[in-house]
Amino acid sequence: TYDQSGTYDIILTAYSEDGCKNTIIQQGAITVYPAPDADFIADPEEALLTNPLVNFDATPTTNVTDSLYINWNFDDGSLSEENVFVVEHVFPDTGHYDVSLIAINEYGCIDTATHQVYIKADYALYTPNAFTPNNDGINDTFFPDGVGIAFEDGKFKFMVFDRWGELIFQSSSRSNPWDGIAHEKGGKEVVKEGVYVWKVIAETYDGKNITQKDAQVAGIVTVIK
């Protein structure tokens, strides 16, 4: 086993039964090519699901040469660009990801560096403050959106109330947003312009109930015709 790259001679010595010996030297018979030195920095190593972007930089730690081929594996099924030493990546979900950098030099020698990135659970609820239910195809409906929230029947409920506190709409599905009609009161037409109160009862994917302290789960929306 050779610890260093370089050219090495082979020396073969043969001994006969009567004690004679013969030595053959084959100069430069073995060439050990240098291996690439792969490594990188992940910044940050821990990120929240609401902002799961991580920057990776191999230039400070990897011997960058024109003949070096590199490839990234982000451990989430996505493909990376080849021969890019600085790259940013958005991870799709929470969890630990073993991110690998594979470096291959012109001699075909390979080195791999792996660092773990952790995307932590987080959640946020987003709602517009107004919408225009006039069937023009632009902002015709109203429904909360978010990150880390289980938009599933039984875990999510969206309600709208009029100024007297009466329920006029409710839904548990993104496919059924509020179209401005007071369905819970048997309405057929879009409600009057004005301010309406919305409220959400929601859970995270891990079963945590979201409260007003965690995220805005109640607010107002203005109907504009």
Short mmCIF file of C-alpha atoms in Angstrom, two decimals:
data_model
loop_
_atom_site.label_atom_id
_atom_site.label_comp_id
_atom_site.label_asym_id
_atom_site.label_seq_id
_atom_site.Cartn_x
_atom_site.Cartn_y
_atom_site.Cartn_z
CA THR A 1 0.00 0.00 0.00
CA TYR A 2 1.36 3.39 -1.00
CA ASP A 3 0.58 6.40 1.18
CA GLN A 4 1.89 9.03 -1.22
CA SER A 5 1.43 9.65 -4.91
CA GLY A 6 4.44 9.28 -7.17
CA THR A 7 6.46 6.80 -9.22
CA TYR A 8 7.88 3.71 -7.56
CA ASP A 9 10.43 1.10 -8.62
CA ILE A 10 9.91 -2.64 -8.32
CA ILE A 11 12.84 -4.58 -6.89
CA LEU A 12 12.79 -8.36 -7.22
CA THR A 13 15.48 -10.44 -5.54
CA ALA A 14 15.73 -14.19 -6.12
CA TYR A 15 17.85 -16.64 -4.05
CA SER A 16 19.06 -20.01 -5.21
CA GLU A 17 19.46 -23.10 -3.03
CA ASP A 18 23.25 -22.61 -2.88
CA GLY A 19 22.91 -19.03 -1.60
CA CYS A 20 23.30 -17.14 -4.81
CA LYS A 21 21.03 -14.24 -5.47
CA ASN A 22 19.99 -12.12 -8.38
CA THR A 23 18.23 -8.75 -8.24
CA ILE A 24 16.15 -7.13 -10.94
CA ILE A 25 15.08 -3.49 -10.69
CA GLN A 26 12.30 -2.21 -12.89
CA GLN A 27 12.40 1.54 -12.59
CA GLY A 28 9.16 3.53 -12.66
CA ALA A 29 7.06 0.40 -12.82
CA ILE A 30 4.32 1.70 -10.53
CA THR A 31 2.65 5.08 -10.70
CA VAL A 32 0.40 6.13 -7.83
CA TYR A 33 -1.84 8.98 -8.89
CA PRO A 34 -2.92 11.68 -6.43
CA ALA A 35 -6.44 11.38 -5.07
CA PRO A 36 -8.78 14.38 -5.05
CA ASP A 37 -9.53 15.95 -1.70
CA ALA A 38 -13.29 16.47 -1.48
CA ASP A 39 -14.89 18.54 1.25
CA PHE A 40 -17.41 21.35 1.56
CA ILE A 41 -19.15 23.76 3.91
CA ALA A 42 -22.92 23.73 4.50
CA ASP A 43 -24.47 26.99 5.65
CA PRO A 44 -26.60 26.64 7.69
CA GLU A 45 -26.31 23.05 8.86
CA GLU A 46 -29.75 23.40 10.49
CA ALA A 47 -32.64 25.24 8.85
CA LEU A 48 -36.37 25.65 9.37
CA LEU A 49 -38.96 24.20 7.02
CA THR A 50 -40.30 27.72 6.46
CA ASN A 51 -36.92 28.64 4.94
CA PRO A 52 -35.24 25.35 3.94
CA LEU A 53 -32.54 26.88 1.73
CA VAL A 54 -28.96 25.76 2.41
CA ASN A 55 -25.80 27.02 0.68
CA PHE A 56 -22.99 24.59 -0.15
CA ASP A 57 -19.46 25.72 -0.97
CA ALA A 58 -16.65 23.36 -1.94
CA THR A 59 -14.10 25.99 -2.97
CA PRO A 60 -12.41 26.63 0.42
CA THR A 61 -11.73 22.95 1.11
CA THR A 62 -11.49 21.13 -2.22
CA ASN A 63 -8.45 21.35 -4.48
CA VAL A 64 -10.19 23.01 -7.42
CA THR A 65 -8.62 22.26 -10.80
CA ASP A 66 -9.88 22.43 -14.37
CA SER A 67 -9.67 18.67 -14.67
CA LEU A 68 -11.66 17.93 -11.50
CA TYR A 69 -15.19 16.61 -11.98
CA ILE A 70 -17.64 16.98 -9.10
CA ASN A 71 -21.24 16.08 -8.44
CA TRP A 72 -23.62 16.76 -5.53
CA ASN A 73 -26.10 14.33 -3.98
CA PHE A 74 -28.63 16.06 -1.71
CA ASP A 75 -30.25 12.84 -0.44
CA ASP A 76 -33.75 13.97 -1.44
CA GLY A 77 -34.02 12.48 -4.92
CA SER A 78 -33.18 15.70 -6.75
CA LEU A 79 -30.39 16.03 -9.30
CA SER A 80 -27.63 18.61 -9.05
CA GLU A 81 -25.70 20.46 -11.70
CA GLU A 82 -22.35 18.93 -12.51
CA ASN A 83 -19.06 20.72 -11.87
CA VAL A 84 -20.64 23.48 -9.78
CA PHE A 85 -18.52 24.20 -6.72
CA VAL A 86 -20.95 26.66 -5.10
CA VAL A 87 -24.62 25.71 -5.07
CA GLU A 88 -27.78 26.41 -3.08
CA HIS A 89 -30.52 23.87 -2.49
CA VAL A 90 -34.06 23.97 -1.13
CA PHE A 91 -35.02 20.83 0.78
CA PRO A 92 -38.62 19.61 0.39
CA ASP A 93 -39.43 18.42 3.91
CA THR A 94 -38.23 18.02 7.46
CA GLY A 95 -35.59 15.49 8.41
CA HIS A 96 -31.91 14.68 8.25
CA TYR A 97 -30.23 14.72 4.84
CA ASP A 98 -26.81 13.18 4.18
CA VAL A 99 -25.44 15.53 1.53
CA SER A 100 -22.49 14.15 -0.44
CA LEU A 101 -19.89 15.71 -2.71
CA ILE A 102 -18.22 13.32 -5.12
CA ALA A 103 -14.94 14.45 -6.71
CA ILE A 104 -13.18 12.64 -9.57
CA ASN A 105 -9.83 13.80 -10.96
CA GLU A 106 -8.32 13.26 -14.40
CA TYR A 107 -6.85 9.92 -13.31
CA GLY A 108 -10.24 8.51 -12.32
CA CYS A 109 -9.46 8.67 -8.61
CA ILE A 110 -12.51 9.31 -6.43
CA ASP A 111 -13.06 10.98 -3.08
CA THR A 112 -16.39 11.56 -1.33
CA ALA A 113 -17.28 13.96 1.48
CA THR A 114 -20.57 13.78 3.38
CA HIS A 115 -22.14 16.23 5.81
CA GLN A 116 -25.56 16.02 7.42
CA VAL A 117 -28.11 18.81 7.11
CA TYR A 118 -31.14 18.97 9.39
CA ILE A 119 -34.39 20.63 8.34
CA LYS A 120 -36.45 21.27 11.45
CA ALA A 121 -40.21 21.38 11.65
CA ASP A 122 -41.79 24.80 11.53
CA TYR A 123 -45.09 26.23 10.39
CA ALA A 124 -46.64 29.42 9.17
CA LEU A 125 -50.07 30.45 7.93
CA TYR A 126 -50.50 32.95 5.12
CA THR A 127 -53.72 34.74 4.20
CA PRO A 128 -54.43 37.64 1.85
CA ASN A 129 -56.18 40.66 3.35
CA ALA A 130 -58.65 41.08 0.47
CA PHE A 131 -60.10 39.31 -2.56
CA THR A 132 -62.44 40.11 -5.44
CA PRO A 133 -65.11 37.42 -6.07
CA ASN A 134 -66.28 38.85 -9.40
CA ASN A 135 -65.51 35.88 -11.67
CA ASP A 136 -62.77 37.66 -13.61
CA GLY A 137 -60.34 34.81 -12.93
CA ILE A 138 -58.14 36.94 -10.67
CA ASN A 139 -58.33 36.62 -6.86
CA ASP A 140 -61.85 35.18 -7.08
CA THR A 141 -61.54 32.99 -3.98
CA PHE A 142 -60.10 33.16 -0.48
CA PHE A 143 -58.38 30.37 1.44
CA PRO A 144 -55.38 30.25 3.78
CA ASP A 145 -52.08 28.79 2.68
CA GLY A 146 -49.13 27.77 4.78
CA VAL A 147 -46.08 25.65 5.51
CA GLY A 148 -45.93 22.72 7.90
CA ILE A 149 -49.71 22.65 8.34
CA ALA A 150 -51.83 19.56 7.71
CA PHE A 151 -54.44 20.74 5.22
CA GLU A 152 -56.45 17.57 5.74
CA ASP A 153 -60.04 16.84 6.70
CA GLY A 154 -60.19 16.40 10.46
CA LYS A 155 -56.99 18.38 11.03
CA PHE A 156 -57.87 21.64 9.34
CA LYS A 157 -61.01 23.79 9.40
CA PHE A 158 -61.47 27.22 7.86
CA MET A 159 -64.43 29.42 8.83
CA VAL A 160 -65.74 32.86 7.83
CA PHE A 161 -68.10 35.00 9.93
CA ASP A 162 -70.08 38.12 9.18
CA ARG A 163 -69.99 41.29 11.27
CA TRP A 164 -72.60 39.86 13.66
CA GLY A 165 -70.48 36.77 14.35
CA GLU A 166 -72.67 34.39 12.35
CA LEU A 167 -70.97 31.59 10.45
CA ILE A 168 -71.39 32.08 6.71
CA PHE A 169 -68.80 29.67 5.29
CA GLN A 170 -66.63 26.74 6.35
CA SER A 171 -64.31 24.33 4.58
CA SER A 172 -61.66 21.72 5.34
CA SER A 173 -60.19 21.49 1.86
CA ARG A 174 -58.04 23.70 -0.33
CA SER A 175 -60.17 22.55 -3.24
CA ASN A 176 -63.15 24.30 -1.65
CA PRO A 177 -62.09 27.92 -1.01
CA TRP A 178 -64.52 30.70 -0.12
CA ASP A 179 -66.07 32.19 -3.24
CA GLY A 180 -67.68 35.08 -1.38
CA ILE A 181 -71.09 33.42 -1.00
CA ALA A 182 -72.66 32.85 2.43
CA HIS A 183 -73.26 29.14 1.86
CA GLU A 184 -73.95 28.40 5.53
CA LYS A 185 -76.89 30.81 5.42
CA GLY A 186 -78.24 29.53 2.13
CA GLY A 187 -76.83 32.41 0.13
CA LYS A 188 -76.77 32.37 -3.66
CA GLU A 189 -75.05 35.66 -4.39
CA VAL A 190 -71.75 37.17 -3.32
CA VAL A 191 -71.96 38.95 0.02
CA LYS A 192 -71.82 42.71 0.29
CA GLU A 193 -68.52 44.51 0.12
CA GLY A 194 -66.91 44.92 3.49
CA VAL A 195 -64.83 43.30 6.19
CA TYR A 196 -65.37 39.69 7.30
CA VAL A 197 -63.73 37.66 10.05
CA TRP A 198 -61.95 34.40 9.33
CA LYS A 199 -60.75 31.74 11.75
CA VAL A 200 -58.70 28.58 11.37
CA ILE A 201 -58.51 25.46 13.50
CA ALA A 202 -55.37 23.62 12.42
CA GLU A 203 -52.73 21.07 13.34
CA THR A 204 -49.17 20.51 12.25
CA TYR A 205 -48.21 17.26 10.56
CA ASP A 206 -46.92 15.95 13.87
CA GLY A 207 -50.28 16.57 15.58
CA LYS A 208 -49.55 19.84 17.38
CA ASN A 209 -52.51 22.20 17.66
CA ILE A 210 -51.66 25.64 16.29
CA THR A 211 -52.67 28.56 18.48
CA GLN A 212 -52.63 32.31 18.00
CA LYS A 213 -49.31 32.34 19.84
CA ASP A 214 -47.79 30.06 17.20
CA ALA A 215 -49.27 31.67 14.09
CA GLN A 216 -52.11 33.95 13.11
CA VAL A 217 -55.18 31.69 13.20
CA ALA A 218 -57.78 34.46 13.01
CA GLY A 219 -58.04 37.73 11.16
CA ILE A 220 -60.08 39.82 8.76
CA VAL A 221 -60.52 39.83 5.01
CA THR A 222 -62.09 42.51 2.85
CA VAL A 223 -64.50 41.55 0.08
CA ILE A 224 -64.12 43.86 -2.91
CA LYS A 225 -66.40 43.64 -5.93
#
